[in-house]
Amino acid sequence: MSSIRSRLVVIFIVTLTLVGGGGGLAFDAFQNYAHFNNELDFSYQITDQLQTLNHRRLTEEQSLWLKETLSKVHQPERHQILKDLEAAYANRASRTAQSRIDFFLRNEAEYRNFLRSSISYYEERLVYWGLLALGSAVLVVLFTLAFLQIAVFSELKSLSRKMVDFLHHRYTYQFSLPPPTEVGHLQATFNSMAQRVLVQMQELQALDKAKSDFLSIASHELRTPLTSIKGSLSLLRAGVVGELNEASNNLMEIAENETDRLIRLINDLLDLAKIEARKLPLSPQWEPLAELVESTFQALQGLAETSKVTLQLKDPTPMEVYMDRDRIQQVLTNLVSNAIKYSPEKGTVTVSFDVNPQEEIVISVTDQGQGIAPEDQELIFQKFRQATGPKNPLVKGTGLGLAIARALVEEHQGHIDVKSSPGQGCSFFFTLPKWRFSLKTHSQMDQAA
Amino acid sequence: MKILLAEDDKNIATIAKLALEQFGSHQVDHASDGQIALEMALSGDYDLILLDEMMPKLNGLSVCHQYKVQSPSPSPIIFLSAKSQEADLDEFRRCSMGFITKPFDPLKICSQIASILDAGRAAA
């Protein structure tokens, strides 16, 4: 048994013995000291009173005092003398009374000497045992504190330091043999936990490397044959080996379009895998938001014209957002091209900015399409999912656009969501936490003023 | 232009060669791995070297570094690569004129090469 608790119990028993024993003896000495002091006072009182007595007769008061004193004096010799004195007064034997008084006074002087020596003896004992009890109490307190410091506090401190290291991803963990105490047990448990975490971390690192390797192999191995297929088709369609007839050209076009789709799908999948594996480092900077929207619109102008949809940027408040321009453009492109695809002819797709109560900037892309049923609104952000229904025919796409958009927005510490009711169009919006009003505009305003 | 095309994938090499000859009227020599590409680049007199990044024996970046050290007057180099991670692209930018990502469009490859070379000349 070497636990901290059992040691504290031993310390407690020793304390009790020392303080209790010393204290008890000191208390005993004090009681005797007080008793002999009272006796001494009493002896002086009797002496004083006896000296005032007349040996011939007693007053009523003096007779009462004598009776009372008799009851208080228990030593047989002193008691006998006073009893004889009372009897002498009763027999009016004044000579006997005087001799009894004188005898008592002589005897009392000796008795007081005895009392004084007793008092000084018990005084010494009181000081001796009292100091011993007090000293041992102080020693025990100091010893307990030292013991707690060594066995508990310093151990806990070193353990918590190790935990903080873990918390801050510093894994230079020193395994030491824990002491066989409760704190040691805690440390041993933490050691096993730490060991398991370290092992799992190595496994995770291996997995992470495997994933990276897979990504790089997949991008190479999938893209290489596609490059050949796509290239051959392009060259054939361009008439490099001679003009094609219309049927061949149509078939070639189908093959080329589907190859394009496959390339897009692979690019999207690899992008998503990279974002999820956090292999896509962001390089954020302060960028003007309206310009980003304009350039997205420009890139999608062709698609919008084919679909007869108008693109509109509402109230372009000049502001700058801290973001990775290319990645947020990817998000916007996904949202705007979706909005175009689901818009009716002559519809309008509107992009607008706002600031929400959490002081984040909210960028919304609103269309006038069929809208999305509430039960589909979470689903569409998952991989390979589209909201389909009688009024929503499957639209061409990989089903990865929104999943990528969500991953990219979350990588920017924002969130993405949709507000819609069927038949009312829908509004996709995402938030970005770091933004400011454009400084450029302030200087422009200054110039205007 | 006389172009050295270093590309280990035979199909892609055929397509690229055909496109370069047809649309740009370039003269194209083909090297099928990094080692051969380095030897040909050092011995031949090319106006441009198109380097695939992933090649057997010697990868594109090694060919590029060794060529620039060993050649008295190195020709411009453009990478052809399926890699799209920023770190890789930065590496390409550091040691060459530029890069064309795979899958490339054979109809556009000539104009891509021309614009990279123009940008390189403008920078120089």
XYZ file of C-alpha atoms in Angstrom:
573
model
C 0.000 0.000 0.000
C 1.800 3.042 -1.159
C -1.078 5.053 -2.420
C -1.341 8.714 -1.561
C -4.515 8.071 0.397
C -2.962 5.431 2.653
C 0.019 7.682 3.268
C -2.277 10.534 4.191
C -4.072 8.179 6.606
C -0.728 7.281 8.246
C 0.154 10.972 8.487
C -3.235 11.646 10.036
C -2.794 8.907 12.675
C 0.699 10.127 13.583
C -0.639 13.671 13.842
C -3.472 12.548 16.031
C -1.091 10.621 18.314
C 1.398 13.444 18.644
C -1.036 16.311 18.946
C -3.553 14.303 20.953
C -0.935 12.800 23.313
C 1.020 16.012 23.811
C -2.130 18.068 24.013
C -3.728 15.667 26.510
C -0.720 15.745 28.812
C -0.545 19.539 28.498
C -4.251 19.771 29.372
C -3.753 17.505 32.377
C -0.870 19.693 33.582
C -3.019 22.767 33.104
C -5.839 21.307 35.163
C -3.465 20.491 38.041
C -1.869 23.931 37.758
C -5.272 25.600 37.962
C -6.349 23.395 40.887
C -3.253 24.152 42.965
C -3.572 27.851 42.169
C -7.145 27.818 43.498
C -5.973 25.959 46.580
C -3.313 28.591 47.146
C -5.877 31.415 46.878
C -8.205 29.540 49.207
C -5.397 29.017 51.718
C -4.703 32.765 51.764
C -8.384 33.471 52.277
C -8.597 31.093 55.256
C -5.404 32.508 56.709
C -6.622 36.103 56.371
C -9.956 35.280 57.971
C -8.471 33.242 60.834
C -6.152 36.124 61.742
C -9.193 38.362 62.336
C -10.848 35.886 64.777
C -11.193 36.660 68.493
C -10.290 33.574 70.546
C -13.046 34.176 73.083
C -16.107 34.265 70.966
C -17.375 34.282 67.414
C -19.823 36.614 65.742
C -22.779 35.066 63.978
C -21.157 35.791 60.600
C -17.821 34.280 61.630
C -19.547 31.172 62.920
C -21.295 30.750 59.543
C -17.984 31.236 57.668
C -16.319 28.601 59.845
C -19.074 26.117 59.052
C -18.845 26.786 55.347
C -15.041 26.542 55.304
C -15.242 23.205 57.132
C -17.366 21.846 54.298
C -14.808 23.002 51.719
C -11.667 21.663 53.430
C -11.249 17.967 52.715
C -7.692 17.187 53.839
C -8.245 15.188 57.144
C -5.590 17.043 59.161
C -6.777 20.550 58.217
C -10.391 19.449 58.615
C -9.673 18.068 62.110
C -7.988 21.271 63.303
C -10.908 23.414 62.159
C -13.379 20.978 63.726
C -11.474 21.204 67.025
C -11.572 25.010 66.719
C -15.347 24.949 66.269
C -15.696 22.641 69.266
C -13.456 24.917 71.370
C -15.686 27.887 70.600
C -18.709 25.821 71.466
C -17.182 24.847 74.820
C -15.970 28.422 75.341
C -12.470 27.042 75.779
C -10.706 30.192 74.596
C -7.207 28.932 75.242
C -7.764 25.819 73.187
C -9.267 27.990 70.437
C -6.213 30.234 70.350
C -3.831 27.282 70.230
C -5.874 25.710 67.383
C -5.760 28.973 65.403
C -2.009 29.309 65.869
C -1.466 25.687 64.930
C -3.583 25.991 61.805
C -1.764 29.131 60.671
C 1.635 27.437 61.080
C 0.413 24.339 59.278
C -1.114 26.460 56.503
C 2.182 28.252 55.804
C 3.825 24.871 55.226
C 0.915 23.756 53.059
C 1.298 26.824 50.861
C 4.977 26.012 50.335
C 3.930 22.605 49.061
C 1.315 24.214 46.817
C 3.831 26.651 45.322
C 6.271 23.910 44.426
C 3.443 21.890 42.849
C 2.326 24.900 40.831
C 5.775 25.525 39.417
C 6.120 21.803 38.636
C 2.860 21.718 36.630
C 3.720 25.042 35.009
C 6.867 23.431 33.618
C 4.957 20.383 32.386
C 2.307 22.585 30.749
C 4.922 24.520 28.787
C 6.812 21.315 27.869
C 3.867 19.291 26.555
C 2.160 22.297 25.028
C 5.223 23.212 22.988
C 5.675 19.575 21.974
C 2.082 19.328 20.703
C 2.274 22.663 18.900
C 5.670 21.895 17.374
C 4.607 18.475 16.150
C 1.425 19.975 14.638
C 3.505 22.519 12.699
C 5.953 19.831 11.589
C 3.169 17.568 10.425
C 1.536 20.370 8.414
C 4.858 21.195 6.743
C 5.555 17.528 6.056
C 2.082 17.023 4.563
C 2.491 20.018 2.288
C 5.890 18.779 1.132
C 4.496 15.319 0.540
C 1.561 16.686 -1.463
C 3.899 18.875 -3.471
C 6.142 15.951 -4.416
C 3.534 13.221 -4.831
C 0.618 15.185 -6.250
C 1.141 18.754 -7.413
C 4.413 18.380 -9.300
C 3.220 15.128 -10.899
C -0.060 16.728 -11.952
C 1.822 19.706 -13.341
C 4.102 17.585 -15.495
C 1.124 15.526 -16.651
C -0.874 18.596 -17.597
C 2.148 19.948 -19.467
C 2.183 16.737 -21.518
C -1.540 17.054 -22.179
C -1.157 20.649 -23.323
C 1.617 19.503 -25.676
C -0.756 16.969 -27.150
C -3.465 19.550 -27.463
C -1.122 21.762 -29.476
C -0.004 18.904 -31.729
C 3.436 18.606 -30.204
C 3.927 14.902 -30.114
C 7.427 14.691 -28.658
C 6.046 12.627 -25.834
C 8.409 11.322 -23.131
C 7.113 8.138 -21.579
C 8.398 7.877 -18.002
C 7.712 5.151 -15.453
C 4.784 6.461 -13.412
C 4.954 6.246 -9.570
C 2.586 3.654 -8.015
C 0.111 6.249 -6.727
C -3.283 7.539 -7.765
C -1.619 10.289 -9.804
C 0.719 7.677 -11.230
C -2.294 5.639 -12.259
C -3.705 8.687 -14.037
C -0.375 9.187 -15.753
C -0.223 5.510 -16.771
C -3.697 5.787 -18.263
C -2.697 8.910 -20.115
C 0.449 7.126 -21.305
C -1.579 4.291 -22.829
C -3.959 6.792 -24.378
C -1.088 8.811 -25.787
C 0.529 5.684 -27.174
C -2.690 4.727 -28.906
C -3.101 8.226 -30.333
C 0.487 8.197 -31.590
C 0.008 4.810 -33.254
C -3.260 5.955 -34.819
C -1.616 9.116 -35.983
C 1.084 7.154 -37.747
C -1.618 5.070 -39.371
C -3.439 8.226 -40.406
C -0.276 9.676 -41.863
C 0.231 6.468 -43.844
C -3.388 6.629 -45.028
C -2.994 10.262 -45.916
C 0.074 9.445 -47.972
C -1.797 6.591 -49.664
C -4.587 9.001 -50.523
C -2.144 11.546 -51.910
C -0.426 8.869 -53.955
C -3.783 7.691 -55.217
C -4.770 11.206 -56.198
C -1.595 11.789 -58.109
C -1.696 8.374 -59.819
C -5.383 8.730 -60.598
C -4.956 12.162 -62.104
C -2.139 10.935 -64.296
C -3.531 7.526 -65.245
C -7.042 8.791 -65.955
C -6.053 11.906 -67.792
C -3.452 10.307 -70.041
C -5.814 8.047 -72.033
C -8.437 10.792 -72.083
C -5.887 13.154 -73.553
C -5.293 10.687 -76.386
C -8.987 10.074 -77.007
C -9.903 13.734 -76.873
C -6.930 14.710 -79.043
C -7.636 12.073 -81.675
C -11.279 13.118 -81.857
C -10.400 16.795 -82.179
C -7.948 16.097 -84.975
C -10.413 13.881 -86.817
C -13.169 16.477 -86.466
C -10.837 19.191 -87.682
C -10.436 17.232 -90.900
C -6.757 16.477 -90.475
C -7.208 13.103 -92.232
C -9.821 14.282 -94.692
C -13.382 15.589 -94.614
C -15.971 13.500 -92.723
C -19.504 12.846 -93.890
C -22.372 14.201 -91.754
C -23.178 10.939 -89.933
C -19.538 10.364 -88.975
C -19.305 13.967 -87.855
C -22.396 13.576 -85.627
C -21.055 10.395 -84.046
C -17.691 12.057 -83.567
C -19.394 15.006 -81.893
C -21.201 12.696 -79.461
C -17.940 10.965 -78.625
C -16.217 14.298 -78.118
C -18.971 15.733 -75.917
C -19.036 12.647 -73.733
C -15.259 12.703 -73.463
C -15.504 16.313 -72.323
C -18.067 15.262 -69.747
C -15.782 12.500 -68.509
C -12.871 14.937 -68.228
C -15.058 17.370 -66.259
C -16.215 14.588 -63.987
C -12.679 13.445 -63.296
C -11.527 17.009 -62.659
C -14.439 17.596 -60.278
C -13.815 14.315 -58.451
C -10.122 15.012 -58.075
C -10.868 18.561 -56.903
C -13.302 17.295 -54.322
C -10.905 14.606 -53.133
C -8.168 17.204 -52.819
C -10.371 19.610 -50.878
C -11.537 16.856 -48.571
C -7.968 15.672 -48.036
C -7.020 19.327 -47.429
C -4.496 19.041 -50.222
C -5.788 22.191 -51.821
C -4.060 24.995 -49.975
C -5.919 28.283 -50.194
C -3.985 31.420 -50.998
C -6.406 34.093 -49.762
C -5.965 37.809 -50.446
C -8.124 40.924 -50.277
C -10.060 40.900 -53.551
C -12.813 43.195 -54.853
C -16.047 41.218 -54.891
C -17.922 42.958 -57.707
C -15.052 42.351 -60.136
C -15.084 38.676 -59.301
C -18.796 38.488 -60.081
C -18.316 40.391 -63.342
C -15.585 38.044 -64.513
C -17.732 35.039 -63.573
C -20.573 36.525 -65.616
C -18.203 37.031 -68.527
C -17.084 33.410 -68.453
C -20.709 32.234 -68.394
C -22.000 34.745 -70.951
C -22.069 32.096 -73.678
C -24.137 29.673 -71.599
C -26.512 32.473 -70.544
C -27.065 33.580 -74.146
C -27.768 30.025 -75.324
C -30.280 29.610 -72.484
C -31.702 33.143 -73.070
C -31.093 34.111 -69.446
C -30.062 37.561 -68.216
C -27.300 37.863 -65.621
C -27.609 40.729 -63.167
C -25.465 42.068 -60.322
C -27.681 43.937 -57.888
C -26.380 46.999 -55.993
C -22.714 46.274 -56.294
C -21.641 47.841 -52.978
C -17.876 48.146 -53.336
C -16.333 45.742 -50.900
C -13.331 43.530 -50.625
C -13.327 39.995 -49.312
C -10.417 38.004 -47.948
C -10.556 34.920 -50.147
C -8.798 32.647 -52.597
C -10.044 34.328 -55.770
C -9.854 31.267 -58.023
C -11.673 29.052 -55.522
C -14.495 31.481 -54.797
C -14.832 32.047 -58.523
C -15.237 28.274 -58.832
C -18.035 28.432 -56.226
C -19.731 31.347 -57.968
C -19.385 29.684 -61.378
C -21.018 26.546 -60.013
C -23.909 28.484 -58.461
C -24.479 30.823 -61.417
C -24.245 28.069 -64.040
C -26.690 25.981 -62.001
C -29.024 28.968 -61.785
C -28.800 29.436 -65.572
C -29.456 25.743 -66.220
C -32.591 25.748 -64.055
C -33.884 29.156 -65.242
C -36.846 29.491 -67.613
C -36.321 31.304 -70.924
C -36.064 35.092 -70.508
C -35.443 34.545 -66.809
C -32.980 36.551 -64.753
C -30.207 35.288 -62.488
C -29.370 37.844 -59.834
C -26.244 38.036 -57.669
C -26.426 40.269 -54.591
C -24.376 40.975 -51.463
C -25.558 41.499 -47.928
C -24.192 41.492 -44.387
C -25.838 39.173 -41.886
C -26.232 39.717 -38.110
C -23.029 37.718 -37.517
C -21.191 40.418 -39.498
C -20.394 37.986 -42.309
C -20.822 38.873 -45.939
C -23.582 36.907 -47.660
C -23.364 36.377 -51.406
C -26.652 35.193 -52.944
C -27.412 33.786 -56.383
C -31.137 33.904 -57.105
C -32.981 32.363 -60.051
C -36.595 32.260 -61.238
C -36.719 28.521 -61.832
C -38.962 25.829 -60.438
C -37.428 26.003 -56.969
C -36.368 23.083 -54.834
C -38.621 21.080 -52.537
C -37.663 21.361 -48.852
C -36.830 17.637 -48.635
C -34.302 18.005 -51.458
C -32.574 21.076 -50.098
C -29.999 19.236 -47.974
C -29.618 16.407 -50.469
C -28.415 18.569 -53.327
C -25.202 19.429 -51.475
C -24.243 15.750 -51.376
C -22.088 14.119 -54.005
C -23.725 12.858 -57.210
C -27.154 14.152 -56.228
C -29.583 16.319 -58.123
C -33.067 17.289 -57.173
C -35.254 15.593 -59.758
C -38.981 15.472 -60.160
C -41.680 15.699 -62.806
C -41.063 19.430 -63.151
C -37.319 19.148 -62.699
C -35.886 17.067 -65.498
C -32.361 15.815 -64.873
C -30.017 18.539 -66.003
C -26.655 17.672 -67.490
C -23.932 17.788 -64.892
C -21.701 15.675 -62.732
C -23.697 16.225 -59.548
C -20.505 17.361 -57.855
C -20.716 21.134 -58.329
C -22.535 21.924 -55.093
C -20.495 19.413 -53.097
C -17.343 21.167 -54.309
C -18.867 24.582 -53.651
C -19.743 23.564 -50.113
C -16.274 22.131 -49.445
C -14.611 25.294 -50.780
C -16.848 27.639 -48.788
C -16.294 25.639 -45.615
C -12.561 25.754 -46.242
C -12.997 29.549 -46.101
C -14.786 29.206 -42.708
C -18.074 30.114 -44.330
C -21.249 28.131 -44.916
C -23.499 27.582 -47.885
C -27.231 26.989 -48.017
C -30.322 27.461 -50.131
C -33.667 29.177 -49.588
C -36.462 28.073 -51.856
C -40.033 27.041 -52.133
C -41.271 25.040 -55.138
C -42.428 27.284 -57.977
C -40.829 30.372 -56.460
C -37.288 30.047 -57.729
C -34.426 29.561 -55.386
C -31.683 31.534 -53.787
C -28.337 29.904 -53.087
C -26.176 31.874 -50.679
C -22.829 31.478 -49.009
C -21.081 33.452 -46.310
C -17.475 34.567 -46.015
C -16.292 35.859 -42.651
C -13.561 38.362 -43.589
C -14.589 41.412 -45.613
C -14.313 45.199 -45.610
C -15.706 48.114 -47.560
C -13.441 48.876 -50.466
C -10.831 51.534 -49.689
C -10.634 52.393 -53.360
C -14.177 53.726 -53.278
C -13.455 55.990 -50.347
C -10.667 57.647 -52.305
C -12.952 57.850 -55.333
C -15.578 59.498 -53.154
C -12.938 61.905 -51.863
C -12.012 62.762 -55.424
C -15.641 63.325 -56.325
C -16.029 65.625 -53.326
C 10.263 25.831 -85.760
C 12.255 22.744 -84.960
C 10.669 21.211 -81.873
C 11.790 18.374 -79.609
C 8.774 16.581 -78.144
C 9.601 14.467 -75.069
C 6.573 12.360 -74.225
C 6.522 8.735 -73.082
C 2.899 8.056 -74.015
C 3.036 6.985 -77.668
C -0.564 7.994 -78.407
C -0.293 11.470 -76.983
C 3.032 11.918 -78.769
C 1.437 10.925 -82.086
C -1.425 13.376 -81.595
C 0.803 16.234 -80.491
C 3.236 15.597 -83.365
C 0.397 15.509 -85.878
C -1.145 18.707 -84.515
C 2.161 20.570 -84.448
C 3.003 19.483 -88.006
C -0.470 20.081 -89.402
C -1.432 23.371 -87.759
C 1.927 24.966 -87.083
C 4.008 23.453 -89.883
C 6.683 22.710 -87.281
C 9.345 20.056 -87.662
C 8.961 17.665 -84.726
C 11.407 15.082 -83.296
C 10.093 12.699 -80.679
C 11.912 11.344 -77.609
C 10.234 8.534 -75.689
C 11.927 8.897 -72.313
C 13.809 11.452 -70.229
C 17.263 10.055 -70.885
C 16.826 10.094 -74.677
C 15.221 13.537 -74.472
C 18.205 14.981 -72.601
C 20.689 13.480 -75.105
C 18.692 14.731 -78.091
C 18.197 18.184 -76.554
C 21.934 18.539 -75.975
C 23.034 17.216 -79.384
C 20.308 18.640 -81.621
C 19.623 22.254 -82.471
C 16.013 22.851 -81.383
C 14.026 26.080 -81.193
C 11.725 24.704 -78.511
C 11.561 21.707 -76.195
C 8.188 20.337 -75.099
C 8.711 18.259 -71.962
C 6.334 15.818 -70.382
C 6.736 15.815 -66.593
C 6.221 12.125 -65.843
C 8.623 10.074 -67.911
C 10.585 6.893 -67.256
C 14.326 6.988 -66.462
C 14.475 10.768 -65.982
C 11.492 12.950 -65.171
C 10.784 16.201 -66.960
C 12.053 18.476 -64.167
C 15.379 16.602 -63.987
C 15.762 16.794 -67.747
C 15.032 20.519 -67.558
C 17.574 21.185 -64.761
C 20.329 19.077 -66.311
C 19.736 20.517 -69.767
C 19.990 24.075 -68.506
C 23.240 23.284 -66.672
C 24.854 21.372 -69.522
C 23.734 23.287 -72.597
C 25.828 26.347 -73.632
C 22.768 28.134 -75.020
C 19.579 26.482 -73.753
C 16.432 26.695 -75.884
C 13.076 27.612 -74.348
C 11.270 24.792 -72.553
C 7.530 24.314 -72.139
C 6.115 21.607 -69.858
C 3.249 19.322 -70.723
C 1.751 18.017 -67.508
C -1.332 16.486 -65.982
C -0.289 17.819 -62.590
C -2.396 20.675 -61.369
C -1.245 21.202 -57.795
C 0.031 24.709 -57.166
C 3.367 23.497 -55.801
C 4.089 21.605 -59.024
C 2.983 24.503 -61.203
C 5.259 26.853 -59.286
C 8.137 24.473 -59.929
C 7.372 24.567 -63.658
C 7.181 28.356 -63.647
C 10.567 28.566 -61.928
C 12.538 26.486 -64.398
C 10.742 26.881 -67.720
C 8.884 29.316 -69.943
C 5.516 27.903 -68.957
C 3.327 24.867 -69.069
C 0.432 23.369 -70.988
C -1.878 21.261 -68.871
C -3.122 17.876 -69.990
C -5.502 17.044 -71.437
C -4.510 19.632 -74.034
C -6.560 20.556 -77.057
C -4.540 19.652 -80.187
C -6.366 22.348 -82.147
C -5.132 25.005 -79.743
C -1.678 23.731 -78.864
C 0.075 25.838 -81.488
C -1.530 29.072 -80.321
C -0.846 28.125 -76.687
C 2.832 27.632 -77.498
C 2.929 30.914 -79.381
C 1.401 32.883 -76.530
C 3.713 31.320 -73.922
C 6.735 32.188 -76.073
C 5.445 35.725 -76.619
C 4.925 36.202 -72.897
C 8.433 34.812 -72.260
C 9.997 37.226 -74.766
C 8.033 40.125 -73.314
C 9.257 39.237 -69.814
C 12.854 38.979 -71.037
